[in-house]
């Protein structure tokens, strides 16, 4: 028996509708409706989202919105903002919106924004002390370099934001990131640094993540060896975590420990003290502007009717393609070098949140859920994988993202960049028919969303990231899955923990399956 979702009249109506419009050319919709751009785009505080280049007729959105209502989306949005335990498998709220709220947000009867404000004030004090040179290193020298040791949500957001805000940073502090347990990562970063002027921030919600703990210990050894004293750790280490017990064992000074809470998911945590490297690198005002941007999107998501609600429209578009066109991937194409880590950030946000096949009620889903999200900045990606987007056999919707103004210098090049940005959306849709050979024909009819902001500053970055956070939530509601857990990731960690002891010594292993044994034994034979 198919699931209630598949059986619902709203789902069935969308299936029927898809069949009637399957052969449609997106281009032709512009001829039918001269105001299509106006009808299929939305603006919000310096952000324009154009979704006119999609397989959307006048009937499609109402049908998708009917599905959203049938799935009680407005109630779910309210439940999230009200701090209910919507992360059901971990029995927790998902309250990243509280991290940037300017009004009380309640969780289990408590206003959690008081805690948030306390940590933000602690951050501000620390950032001011470091950036002004009041807080120096062990030898009295100014801190010039910050190393973030963390992985997944404890790294991707801050790294993205630091890169994105580089044009706004004053250059007094450099930010570095170590995530991989591969020693090459740590070695490459520490190799270029002077311990006397380096602050190391260990970021881990759990403070148990193997990669982070290993790198943190190695960095501690490096620092103590360089500065010749254990006492140096106090001035050169900070931590961001919800596990205050473990952090005390590591020996980090309590005033340099920044708390986060179990109601913040790792991949939703940039807005918490996880953003400390961003505040150190670009300044507290930039971090606050990031919050302000996210707040604009939060209010929009909470208060705007579904039909004009940006995260709702984008979430429903993904449902439309994934479930009714059977697409398996979406390309994220920032026309901004500063957003070069956006695809990686969104990979975690979307694939860790939506890569689920068990519904909230414990049943196995009989419909597709999260898909592959990948991308690279334009224009580089035009010279690598765009060929497949234009002429391959897969249908891959694309998000094209750009800022109108350049603040990075070389301003005359910005028009060149944007001409490519505008061109790709058009080329994907229109293709090219009049060609001399069949191979030169570009079929077009490839859907894309264009997101254009006034400037890719901290505020608009905040809006953009919150837009994607809420889009993911919308999809999870339609699919009845929990976007806030990640049980699948734990398995690999557990297996690695079982394997590690067997790597000691030269004796051949026969403990695991034949493939794993074979690989381990080859490794043992060939390692020095
Ligand atoms: O990859 C799994 C994961 O749990 C992510 O969800 C999380 O962002 C990352 O590991 C790091 O976790 P932590 O912050 O606890 O070290």
Short mmCIF file of C-alpha atoms and ligand atoms in Angstrom, two decimals:
data_model
loop_
_atom_site.label_atom_id
_atom_site.label_comp_id
_atom_site.label_asym_id
_atom_site.label_seq_id
_atom_site.Cartn_x
_atom_site.Cartn_y
_atom_site.Cartn_z
CA UNK A 1 0.00 0.00 0.00
CA UNK A 2 1.57 3.34 -0.99
CA UNK A 3 2.16 5.92 1.73
CA UNK A 4 -0.49 8.51 2.62
CA UNK A 5 1.68 11.12 0.88
CA UNK A 6 1.65 9.28 -2.44
CA UNK A 7 -2.06 8.50 -2.09
CA UNK A 8 -3.02 12.08 -1.24
CA UNK A 9 -5.16 13.86 -3.82
CA UNK A 10 -2.64 16.74 -3.84
CA UNK A 11 0.23 14.42 -4.80
CA UNK A 12 -1.90 12.66 -7.40
CA UNK A 13 -2.92 16.02 -8.87
CA UNK A 14 0.73 17.02 -9.20
CA UNK A 15 1.53 13.73 -10.90
CA UNK A 16 -1.26 14.27 -13.43
CA UNK A 17 -0.18 17.87 -13.95
CA UNK A 18 3.42 16.85 -14.55
CA UNK A 19 2.30 14.51 -17.31
CA UNK A 20 0.36 17.27 -19.04
CA UNK A 21 3.27 19.70 -19.00
CA UNK A 22 6.16 17.26 -19.47
CA UNK A 23 6.75 18.22 -23.12
CA UNK A 24 6.49 21.92 -22.46
CA UNK A 25 9.23 24.36 -23.39
CA UNK A 26 9.93 26.81 -20.58
CA UNK A 27 10.77 29.42 -23.19
CA UNK A 28 7.23 29.24 -24.60
CA UNK A 29 5.79 30.27 -21.22
CA UNK A 30 7.42 33.68 -21.66
CA UNK A 31 5.59 34.14 -24.96
CA UNK A 32 2.25 33.27 -23.35
CA UNK A 33 2.71 35.56 -20.35
CA UNK A 34 4.49 38.80 -21.10
CA UNK A 35 4.69 39.49 -17.37
CA UNK A 36 6.08 36.08 -16.49
CA UNK A 37 9.20 37.49 -14.86
CA UNK A 38 7.04 39.66 -12.64
CA UNK A 39 4.67 36.82 -11.84
CA UNK A 40 7.42 34.32 -11.10
CA UNK A 41 9.91 36.32 -9.09
CA UNK A 42 10.00 37.72 -5.58
CA UNK A 43 12.05 40.41 -3.89
CA UNK A 44 13.00 40.83 -0.28
CA UNK A 45 15.27 43.52 1.15
CA UNK A 46 17.77 43.78 -1.69
CA UNK A 47 17.39 40.17 -2.80
CA UNK A 48 15.70 39.12 -6.03
CA UNK A 49 14.75 35.49 -6.61
CA UNK A 50 13.75 34.70 -10.18
CA UNK A 51 12.02 31.35 -10.56
CA UNK A 52 10.43 32.10 -13.94
CA UNK A 53 12.79 29.73 -15.77
CA UNK A 54 11.15 26.62 -14.40
CA UNK A 55 8.55 24.12 -15.50
CA UNK A 56 5.87 26.16 -13.81
CA UNK A 57 2.57 27.10 -15.40
CA UNK A 58 -0.13 29.11 -13.68
CA UNK A 59 -1.50 25.85 -12.29
CA UNK A 60 1.72 24.42 -10.89
CA UNK A 61 2.35 26.63 -7.89
CA UNK A 62 -1.25 26.41 -6.63
CA UNK A 63 -0.98 22.61 -6.82
CA UNK A 64 2.32 22.62 -4.93
CA UNK A 65 0.89 25.01 -2.36
CA UNK A 66 -2.11 22.73 -1.92
CA UNK A 67 0.35 19.93 -1.11
CA UNK A 68 2.13 22.20 1.39
CA UNK A 69 -1.18 22.98 3.10
CA UNK A 70 -2.17 19.33 3.11
CA UNK A 71 1.12 18.61 4.90
CA UNK A 72 0.33 21.35 7.45
CA UNK A 73 3.37 23.42 6.55
CA UNK A 74 2.16 26.60 8.32
CA UNK A 75 1.71 24.62 11.53
CA UNK A 76 5.18 23.12 11.23
CA UNK A 77 6.72 26.55 10.68
CA UNK A 78 4.99 27.76 13.83
CA UNK A 79 6.13 24.67 15.71
CA UNK A 80 9.75 25.37 14.79
CA UNK A 81 9.57 29.02 15.84
CA UNK A 82 7.76 28.04 19.05
CA UNK A 83 10.61 25.80 20.16
CA UNK A 84 8.69 22.54 20.01
CA UNK A 85 10.74 19.35 19.92
CA UNK A 86 10.53 18.95 16.15
CA UNK A 87 13.81 16.99 16.17
CA UNK A 88 11.79 13.98 17.30
CA UNK A 89 14.48 11.29 17.20
CA UNK A 90 16.66 13.29 19.58
CA UNK A 91 13.70 14.83 21.41
CA UNK A 92 14.99 18.39 20.95
CA UNK A 93 13.94 21.70 19.51
CA UNK A 94 15.67 23.02 16.39
CA UNK A 95 16.07 26.64 17.34
CA UNK A 96 18.77 28.13 15.14
CA UNK A 97 16.35 31.05 14.69
CA UNK A 98 16.87 31.85 18.41
CA UNK A 99 20.58 32.44 17.77
CA UNK A 100 19.78 35.52 15.73
CA UNK A 101 16.46 36.57 17.28
CA UNK A 102 15.86 40.04 18.71
CA UNK A 103 12.77 38.92 20.63
CA UNK A 104 12.34 36.21 23.26
CA UNK A 105 12.23 32.63 21.97
CA UNK A 106 10.97 29.96 24.32
CA UNK A 107 12.17 26.41 24.58
CA UNK A 108 10.79 24.15 27.29
CA UNK A 109 9.27 27.16 29.00
CA UNK A 110 12.52 29.22 29.09
CA UNK A 111 13.51 32.23 27.03
CA UNK A 112 16.72 30.89 25.47
CA UNK A 113 17.70 34.24 24.02
CA UNK A 114 19.01 35.27 27.44
CA UNK A 115 21.68 32.54 27.13
CA UNK A 116 22.32 33.53 23.53
CA UNK A 117 22.85 37.17 24.47
CA UNK A 118 25.18 36.19 27.29
CA UNK A 119 27.43 34.22 24.93
CA UNK A 120 27.26 36.94 22.28
CA UNK A 121 28.41 39.47 24.88
CA UNK A 122 31.24 37.12 25.90
CA UNK A 123 32.20 36.82 22.22
CA UNK A 124 32.16 40.55 21.72
CA UNK A 125 34.43 41.08 24.72
CA UNK A 126 36.87 38.47 23.49
CA UNK A 127 36.82 39.75 19.91
CA UNK A 128 37.46 43.30 21.09
CA UNK A 129 40.31 42.15 23.34
CA UNK A 130 41.98 40.20 20.54
CA UNK A 131 41.46 42.73 17.78
CA UNK A 132 42.57 45.66 19.94
CA UNK A 133 45.67 43.80 21.11
CA UNK A 134 44.62 43.83 24.78
CA UNK A 135 44.61 40.05 24.78
CA UNK A 136 48.05 39.05 23.63
CA UNK A 137 49.79 35.75 23.25
CA UNK A 138 52.04 34.15 25.90
CA UNK A 139 55.05 36.20 24.85
CA UNK A 140 53.10 39.46 24.80
CA UNK A 141 52.75 39.64 21.03
CA UNK A 142 49.50 40.50 19.27
CA UNK A 143 47.36 37.69 17.89
CA UNK A 144 47.47 37.83 14.11
CA UNK A 145 46.24 34.36 13.13
CA UNK A 146 43.25 32.32 14.19
CA UNK A 147 43.08 28.59 13.52
CA UNK A 148 39.63 26.99 13.63
CA UNK A 149 39.86 23.29 14.41
CA UNK A 150 36.50 21.67 13.73
CA UNK A 151 34.69 19.64 11.09
CA UNK A 152 31.27 19.57 9.39
CA UNK A 153 29.02 22.21 10.88
CA UNK A 154 31.85 23.27 13.17
CA UNK A 155 33.85 24.46 10.18
CA UNK A 156 31.95 24.77 6.89
CA UNK A 157 29.86 27.79 7.91
CA UNK A 158 32.70 29.84 9.44
CA UNK A 159 35.00 29.02 6.55
CA UNK A 160 32.35 30.04 4.01
CA UNK A 161 31.58 33.25 5.89
CA UNK A 162 35.24 34.21 6.34
CA UNK A 163 35.90 33.74 2.65
CA UNK A 164 32.70 35.54 1.71
CA UNK A 165 33.53 38.53 3.92
CA UNK A 166 37.18 38.83 2.94
CA UNK A 167 36.57 42.08 1.03
CA UNK A 168 35.14 43.60 4.22
CA UNK A 169 37.83 42.39 6.62
CA UNK A 170 40.54 44.82 7.73
CA UNK A 171 43.28 42.21 7.39
CA UNK A 172 44.45 42.50 11.00
CA UNK A 173 43.57 38.86 11.67
CA UNK A 174 43.98 35.95 9.29
CA UNK A 175 41.64 32.95 9.57
CA UNK A 176 42.73 29.37 8.90
CA UNK A 177 40.78 26.14 9.03
CA UNK A 178 41.83 22.63 9.94
CA UNK A 179 39.16 19.96 9.58
CA UNK A 180 40.60 16.77 8.09
CA UNK A 181 42.21 14.19 10.35
CA UNK A 182 44.79 13.81 7.57
CA UNK A 183 47.87 15.37 9.17
CA UNK A 184 48.58 17.17 5.92
CA UNK A 185 45.79 19.60 6.74
CA UNK A 186 47.20 20.54 10.14
CA UNK A 187 50.76 20.51 8.91
CA UNK A 188 50.01 22.83 5.98
CA UNK A 189 48.25 25.34 8.23
CA UNK A 190 50.57 25.28 11.26
CA UNK A 191 53.64 25.15 9.04
CA UNK A 192 53.05 28.74 8.01
CA UNK A 193 52.31 30.10 11.47
CA UNK A 194 54.11 31.52 14.47
CA UNK A 195 52.69 30.01 17.66
CA UNK A 196 53.37 33.22 19.59
CA UNK A 197 50.80 35.11 17.48
CA UNK A 198 48.29 32.30 16.91
CA UNK A 199 44.95 31.65 18.59
CA UNK A 200 43.52 28.16 18.22
CA UNK A 201 39.76 27.71 18.52
CA UNK A 202 38.59 24.14 19.04
CA UNK A 203 35.03 23.96 17.78
CA UNK A 204 33.00 20.87 18.50
CA UNK A 205 29.45 20.70 19.75
CA UNK A 206 30.07 17.28 21.27
CA UNK A 207 33.80 17.72 21.99
CA UNK A 208 34.19 14.05 21.14
CA UNK A 209 34.60 14.17 17.35
CA UNK A 210 37.68 12.09 16.60
CA UNK A 211 39.11 14.32 13.88
CA UNK A 212 38.73 17.50 15.89
CA UNK A 213 40.06 16.06 19.15
CA UNK A 214 43.06 14.55 17.38
CA UNK A 215 43.90 17.78 15.61
CA UNK A 216 43.34 19.78 18.79
CA UNK A 217 45.78 17.59 20.75
CA UNK A 218 48.36 17.83 17.97
CA UNK A 219 47.97 21.60 17.81
CA UNK A 220 48.39 21.77 21.59
CA UNK A 221 51.68 19.81 21.36
CA UNK A 222 52.85 22.10 18.58
CA UNK A 223 52.04 25.22 20.58
CA UNK A 224 53.63 24.01 23.81
CA UNK A 225 56.76 22.86 21.93
CA UNK A 226 57.03 26.20 20.11
CA UNK A 227 56.48 28.37 23.17
CA UNK A 228 58.23 26.10 25.62
CA UNK A 229 55.55 26.08 28.31
CA UNK A 230 52.28 24.35 29.16
CA UNK A 231 51.10 27.65 30.61
CA UNK A 232 50.92 29.09 27.09
CA UNK A 233 47.75 27.06 26.40
CA UNK A 234 45.60 29.45 28.45
CA UNK A 235 46.24 32.46 26.22
CA UNK A 236 46.31 30.61 22.91
CA UNK A 237 43.28 28.32 23.07
CA UNK A 238 39.54 28.90 23.02
CA UNK A 239 36.71 26.42 22.59
CA UNK A 240 33.13 26.39 21.36
CA UNK A 241 31.09 23.48 22.64
CA UNK A 242 28.01 22.23 24.44
CA UNK A 243 30.16 19.72 26.35
CA UNK A 244 31.63 21.90 29.09
CA UNK A 245 32.88 18.89 31.07
CA UNK A 246 35.12 17.57 28.31
CA UNK A 247 36.49 21.00 27.50
CA UNK A 248 37.60 21.45 31.12
CA UNK A 249 39.62 18.22 30.84
CA UNK A 250 41.41 19.67 27.80
CA UNK A 251 42.60 22.58 29.92
CA UNK A 252 41.06 25.54 28.13
CA UNK A 253 40.52 28.59 30.35
CA UNK A 254 36.82 28.84 31.33
CA UNK A 255 36.57 32.46 30.16
CA UNK A 256 37.60 31.27 26.68
CA UNK A 257 34.93 28.57 26.50
CA UNK A 258 31.90 29.62 24.49
CA UNK A 259 28.77 27.64 25.06
CA UNK A 260 26.37 26.25 22.48
CA UNK A 261 23.25 24.25 23.17
CA UNK A 262 21.72 20.92 22.23
CA UNK A 263 18.88 22.71 20.43
CA UNK A 264 21.35 23.92 17.77
CA UNK A 265 22.23 21.40 15.07
CA UNK A 266 25.87 21.44 13.92
CA UNK A 267 24.99 22.41 10.36
CA UNK A 268 22.73 25.20 11.65
CA UNK A 269 25.25 26.58 14.13
CA UNK A 270 27.18 29.29 12.26
CA UNK A 271 25.07 31.89 14.08
CA UNK A 272 26.22 30.71 17.50
CA UNK A 273 29.75 31.07 18.92
CA UNK A 274 30.71 28.67 16.13
CA UNK A 275 30.92 31.93 14.19
CA UNK A 276 33.72 33.18 16.48
CA UNK A 277 36.38 33.04 13.73
CA UNK A 278 34.09 35.14 11.54
CA UNK A 279 33.75 37.77 14.26
CA UNK A 280 37.51 37.75 14.89
CA UNK A 281 38.33 37.96 11.20
CA UNK A 282 35.67 40.36 9.87
CA UNK A 283 34.71 42.10 13.12
CA UNK A 284 31.76 41.76 15.47
CA UNK A 285 29.72 44.23 13.41
CA UNK A 286 29.96 41.92 10.39
CA UNK A 287 28.82 38.97 12.50
CA UNK A 288 25.89 41.04 13.77
CA UNK A 289 25.02 42.02 10.19
CA UNK A 290 25.02 38.33 9.28
CA UNK A 291 22.47 37.81 12.06
CA UNK A 292 20.42 40.79 10.89
CA UNK A 293 20.20 39.31 7.40
CA UNK A 294 19.11 35.93 8.72
CA UNK A 295 16.54 37.68 10.89
CA UNK A 296 15.01 39.32 7.83
CA UNK A 297 14.62 35.89 6.25
CA UNK A 298 13.27 34.37 9.49
CA UNK A 299 10.55 37.00 9.76
CA UNK A 300 9.72 36.57 6.09
CA UNK A 301 9.49 32.78 6.45
CA UNK A 302 7.37 32.98 9.60
CA UNK A 303 4.96 35.70 8.50
CA UNK A 304 4.55 35.59 4.72
CA UNK A 305 1.73 33.65 3.06
CA UNK A 306 3.09 30.50 1.44
CA UNK A 307 2.59 31.71 -2.14
CA UNK A 308 4.99 34.63 -1.63
CA UNK A 309 7.31 32.95 0.79
CA UNK A 310 10.81 32.51 -0.65
CA UNK A 311 11.94 29.41 1.28
CA UNK A 312 8.54 27.82 0.66
CA UNK A 313 8.66 28.43 -3.08
CA UNK A 314 12.25 27.15 -3.36
CA UNK A 315 11.51 24.11 -1.20
CA UNK A 316 8.44 23.25 -3.24
CA UNK A 317 10.42 23.66 -6.45
CA UNK A 318 12.88 21.05 -5.21
CA UNK A 319 9.99 18.73 -4.33
CA UNK A 320 8.54 19.34 -7.80
CA UNK A 321 11.74 18.26 -9.53
CA UNK A 322 12.85 15.49 -7.19
CA UNK A 323 9.48 13.75 -6.90
CA UNK A 324 7.79 14.52 -10.21
CA UNK A 325 10.68 14.90 -12.68
CA UNK A 326 12.88 12.35 -10.89
CA UNK A 327 15.87 14.66 -10.83
CA UNK A 328 18.74 13.44 -8.69
CA UNK A 329 20.93 16.50 -8.43
CA UNK A 330 20.86 20.26 -8.16
CA UNK A 331 23.78 22.49 -9.09
CA UNK A 332 24.74 25.44 -6.90
CA UNK A 333 26.60 27.97 -9.01
CA UNK A 334 27.71 31.12 -7.23
CA UNK A 335 29.00 33.73 -9.64
CA UNK A 336 31.20 34.98 -6.82
CA UNK A 337 34.61 33.66 -5.92
CA UNK A 338 33.89 34.77 -2.37
CA UNK A 339 31.15 32.12 -2.20
CA UNK A 340 33.41 29.33 -3.39
CA UNK A 341 32.61 27.29 -0.27
CA UNK A 342 28.84 27.74 -0.58
CA UNK A 343 28.36 24.44 -2.45
CA UNK A 344 30.28 22.55 0.25
CA UNK A 345 28.30 24.29 2.99
CA UNK A 346 25.02 23.47 1.26
CA UNK A 347 26.11 19.89 0.74
CA UNK A 348 26.14 19.39 4.47
CA UNK A 349 23.05 21.50 5.11
CA UNK A 350 20.96 19.76 2.48
CA UNK A 351 22.40 16.26 2.20
CA UNK A 352 22.83 15.67 5.94
CA UNK A 353 19.36 17.11 6.61
CA UNK A 354 17.44 15.49 3.77
CA UNK A 355 19.40 12.30 3.07
CA UNK A 356 16.82 10.21 4.92
CA UNK A 357 14.71 7.22 3.94
CA UNK A 358 12.83 6.67 7.21
CA UNK A 359 9.87 8.94 7.88
CA UNK A 360 9.11 10.56 11.23
CA UNK A 361 6.70 7.74 12.01
CA UNK A 362 9.38 5.08 11.48
CA UNK A 363 8.11 3.84 8.13
CA UNK A 364 10.32 3.56 5.06
CA UNK A 365 9.50 6.26 2.55
CA UNK A 366 8.26 5.25 -0.90
CA UNK A 367 9.22 8.55 -2.53
CA UNK A 368 12.54 10.25 -3.21
CA UNK A 369 13.92 12.64 -0.59
CA UNK A 370 17.21 14.59 -0.58
CA UNK A 371 19.25 14.72 -3.74
CA UNK A 372 22.85 15.46 -4.66
CA UNK A 373 23.83 19.07 -4.22
CA UNK A 374 27.05 20.12 -5.80
CA UNK A 375 28.68 23.01 -7.57
CA UNK A 376 31.57 25.37 -8.05
CA UNK A 377 31.77 29.08 -8.71
CA UNK A 378 31.11 30.45 -12.15
CA UNK A 379 32.85 31.24 -14.39
CA UNK A 380 35.27 28.38 -13.61
CA UNK A 381 32.55 25.74 -13.64
CA UNK A 382 31.53 26.85 -17.14
CA UNK A 383 34.84 25.40 -18.26
CA UNK A 384 34.47 22.13 -16.38
CA UNK A 385 31.02 20.61 -15.89
CA UNK A 386 28.63 23.03 -17.62
CA UNK A 387 28.87 20.91 -20.78
CA UNK A 388 26.88 18.22 -18.96
CA UNK A 389 24.35 20.78 -17.72
CA UNK A 390 23.77 22.01 -21.28
CA UNK A 391 23.99 18.84 -23.35
CA UNK A 392 24.08 15.87 -20.98
CA UNK A 393 21.25 13.38 -20.59
CA UNK A 394 20.45 14.38 -16.99
CA UNK A 395 18.03 17.10 -16.04
CA UNK A 396 19.79 19.18 -13.38
CA UNK A 397 18.10 22.31 -12.05
CA UNK A 398 20.62 24.99 -11.15
CA UNK A 399 20.79 27.84 -8.64
CA UNK A 400 22.67 30.81 -10.10
CA UNK A 401 23.75 33.27 -7.42
CA UNK A 402 25.40 36.67 -7.76
CA UNK A 403 25.79 40.14 -6.25
CA UNK A 404 25.18 43.33 -8.26
CA UNK A 405 28.05 45.28 -6.76
CA UNK A 406 31.65 44.26 -6.44
CA UNK A 407 33.61 45.40 -3.43
CA UNK A 408 36.71 43.37 -4.11
CA UNK A 409 38.46 45.74 -6.49
CA UNK A 410 38.96 45.04 -10.23
CA UNK A 411 35.45 46.44 -10.52
CA UNK A 412 35.45 46.57 -14.31
CA UNK A 413 35.67 42.78 -14.30
CA UNK A 414 32.37 42.53 -12.46
CA UNK A 415 30.31 43.32 -15.56
CA UNK A 416 32.17 40.54 -17.34
CA UNK A 417 31.36 38.14 -14.51
CA UNK A 418 27.71 39.15 -14.50
CA UNK A 419 27.39 38.91 -18.26
CA UNK A 420 28.25 35.24 -17.82
CA UNK A 421 25.80 34.92 -14.93
CA UNK A 422 22.97 36.37 -17.01
CA UNK A 423 24.03 34.41 -20.09
CA UNK A 424 23.98 31.00 -18.45
CA UNK A 425 20.39 31.23 -17.21
CA UNK A 426 19.32 32.24 -20.69
CA UNK A 427 21.44 29.61 -22.48
CA UNK A 428 20.21 26.85 -20.18
CA UNK A 429 16.63 27.75 -21.00
CA UNK A 430 16.84 28.72 -24.67
CA UNK A 431 19.58 26.47 -25.96
CA UNK A 432 20.61 26.81 -29.59
CA UNK A 433 18.69 25.24 -32.48
CA UNK A 434 20.33 26.66 -35.61
CA UNK A 435 23.48 24.60 -35.62
CA UNK A 436 25.49 23.08 -38.44
CA UNK A 437 25.71 19.67 -36.86
CA UNK A 438 23.50 17.67 -34.48
CA UNK A 439 26.32 17.77 -31.94
CA UNK A 440 26.22 21.55 -31.91
CA UNK A 441 22.50 21.69 -31.11
CA UNK A 442 21.88 22.69 -27.53
CA UNK A 443 18.39 21.58 -26.57
CA UNK A 444 17.87 24.10 -23.77
CA UNK A 445 14.79 23.70 -21.56
CA UNK A 446 17.04 23.33 -18.51
CA UNK A 447 15.51 24.97 -15.44
CA UNK A 448 17.33 27.43 -13.20
CA UNK A 449 16.67 29.76 -10.29
CA UNK A 450 18.53 33.07 -10.27
CA UNK A 451 19.27 34.71 -6.95
CA UNK A 452 20.65 38.21 -7.25
CA UNK A 453 21.45 40.45 -4.29
CA UNK A 454 22.48 44.10 -4.18
CA UNK A 455 25.81 43.19 -2.66
CA UNK A 456 27.20 39.99 -1.20
CA UNK A 457 27.78 41.65 2.14
CA UNK A 458 27.25 40.09 5.56
CA UNK A 459 23.57 40.96 5.66
CA UNK A 460 22.77 39.39 2.31
CA UNK A 461 24.93 36.39 3.09
CA UNK A 462 22.84 35.92 6.25
CA UNK A 463 19.65 36.17 4.21
CA UNK A 464 20.94 33.68 1.67
CA UNK A 465 21.99 31.06 4.22
CA UNK A 466 18.75 31.38 6.19
CA UNK A 467 16.85 31.06 2.91
CA UNK A 468 18.48 27.70 2.30
CA UNK A 469 18.03 26.57 5.92
CA UNK A 470 14.30 27.18 5.73
CA UNK A 471 14.02 25.73 2.22
CA UNK A 472 15.42 22.48 3.61
CA UNK A 473 12.87 22.53 6.44
CA UNK A 474 10.03 22.97 3.94
CA UNK A 475 11.16 19.88 2.03
CA UNK A 476 11.46 17.87 5.24
CA UNK A 477 7.87 18.76 6.16
CA UNK A 478 6.53 17.66 2.78
CA UNK A 479 8.48 14.39 3.04
CA UNK A 480 7.66 13.85 6.73
CA UNK A 481 11.33 13.37 7.64
CA UNK A 482 13.41 14.87 10.44
CA UNK A 483 15.86 17.40 8.98
CA UNK A 484 17.75 17.73 12.25
CA UNK A 485 19.28 14.34 12.97
CA UNK A 486 22.11 12.48 11.19
CA UNK A 487 22.18 8.90 12.39
CA UNK A 488 23.77 7.69 9.16
CA UNK A 489 26.98 9.60 9.86
CA UNK A 490 27.47 7.86 13.20
CA UNK A 491 27.86 4.42 11.65
CA UNK A 492 31.10 5.17 9.80
CA UNK A 493 32.56 6.69 12.98
CA UNK A 494 31.70 3.52 14.95
CA UNK A 495 33.27 1.24 12.35
CA UNK A 496 36.43 3.40 12.25
CA UNK A 497 36.64 3.09 16.03
CA UNK A 498 36.55 -0.72 15.71
CA UNK A 499 39.14 -0.74 12.93
CA UNK A 500 41.72 1.60 14.51
CA UNK A 501 43.06 -0.90 17.11
CA UNK A 502 43.50 -3.59 14.44
CA UNK A 503 45.88 -1.30 12.52
CA UNK A 504 48.50 -1.65 15.28
CA UNK A 505 51.11 -4.36 14.74
CA UNK A 506 51.96 -6.30 11.62
CA UNK A 507 49.74 -9.34 12.14
CA UNK A 508 47.27 -9.86 9.35
CA UNK A 509 43.68 -9.14 10.23
CA UNK A 510 40.79 -11.48 9.59
CA UNK A 511 38.29 -9.67 11.78
CA UNK A 512 36.17 -7.95 9.13
CA UNK A 513 34.65 -8.77 5.76
CA UNK A 514 37.07 -10.01 3.10
CA UNK A 515 37.26 -6.68 1.33
CA UNK A 516 38.07 -4.72 4.50
CA UNK A 517 40.59 -7.37 5.58
CA UNK A 518 42.24 -7.29 2.15
CA UNK A 519 42.57 -3.52 2.19
CA UNK A 520 43.90 -3.40 5.74
CA UNK A 521 46.44 -6.13 5.03
CA UNK A 522 47.66 -4.40 1.86
CA UNK A 523 48.10 -1.24 3.95
CA UNK A 524 50.06 -3.14 6.59
CA UNK A 525 52.37 -4.61 3.98
CA UNK A 526 53.10 -1.27 2.37
CA UNK A 527 53.30 1.20 5.22
CA UNK A 528 56.77 2.03 6.46
O1 LIG B 1 29.31 14.67 10.40
C1 LIG B 1 28.49 14.45 11.48
C2 LIG B 1 28.52 15.57 12.45
O2 LIG B 1 27.85 15.14 13.59
C3 LIG B 1 27.92 16.86 11.90
O3 LIG B 1 26.54 16.87 11.96
C4 LIG B 1 28.58 17.88 12.75
O4 LIG B 1 28.45 19.15 12.21
C5 LIG B 1 30.00 17.35 12.75
O5 LIG B 1 29.84 15.94 12.84
C6 LIG B 1 30.88 17.85 13.84
O6 LIG B 1 30.37 17.56 15.11
P1 LIG B 1 30.94 18.26 16.40
O7 LIG B 1 30.65 19.71 16.30
O8 LIG B 1 30.24 17.62 17.56
O9 LIG B 1 32.43 18.00 16.46
#
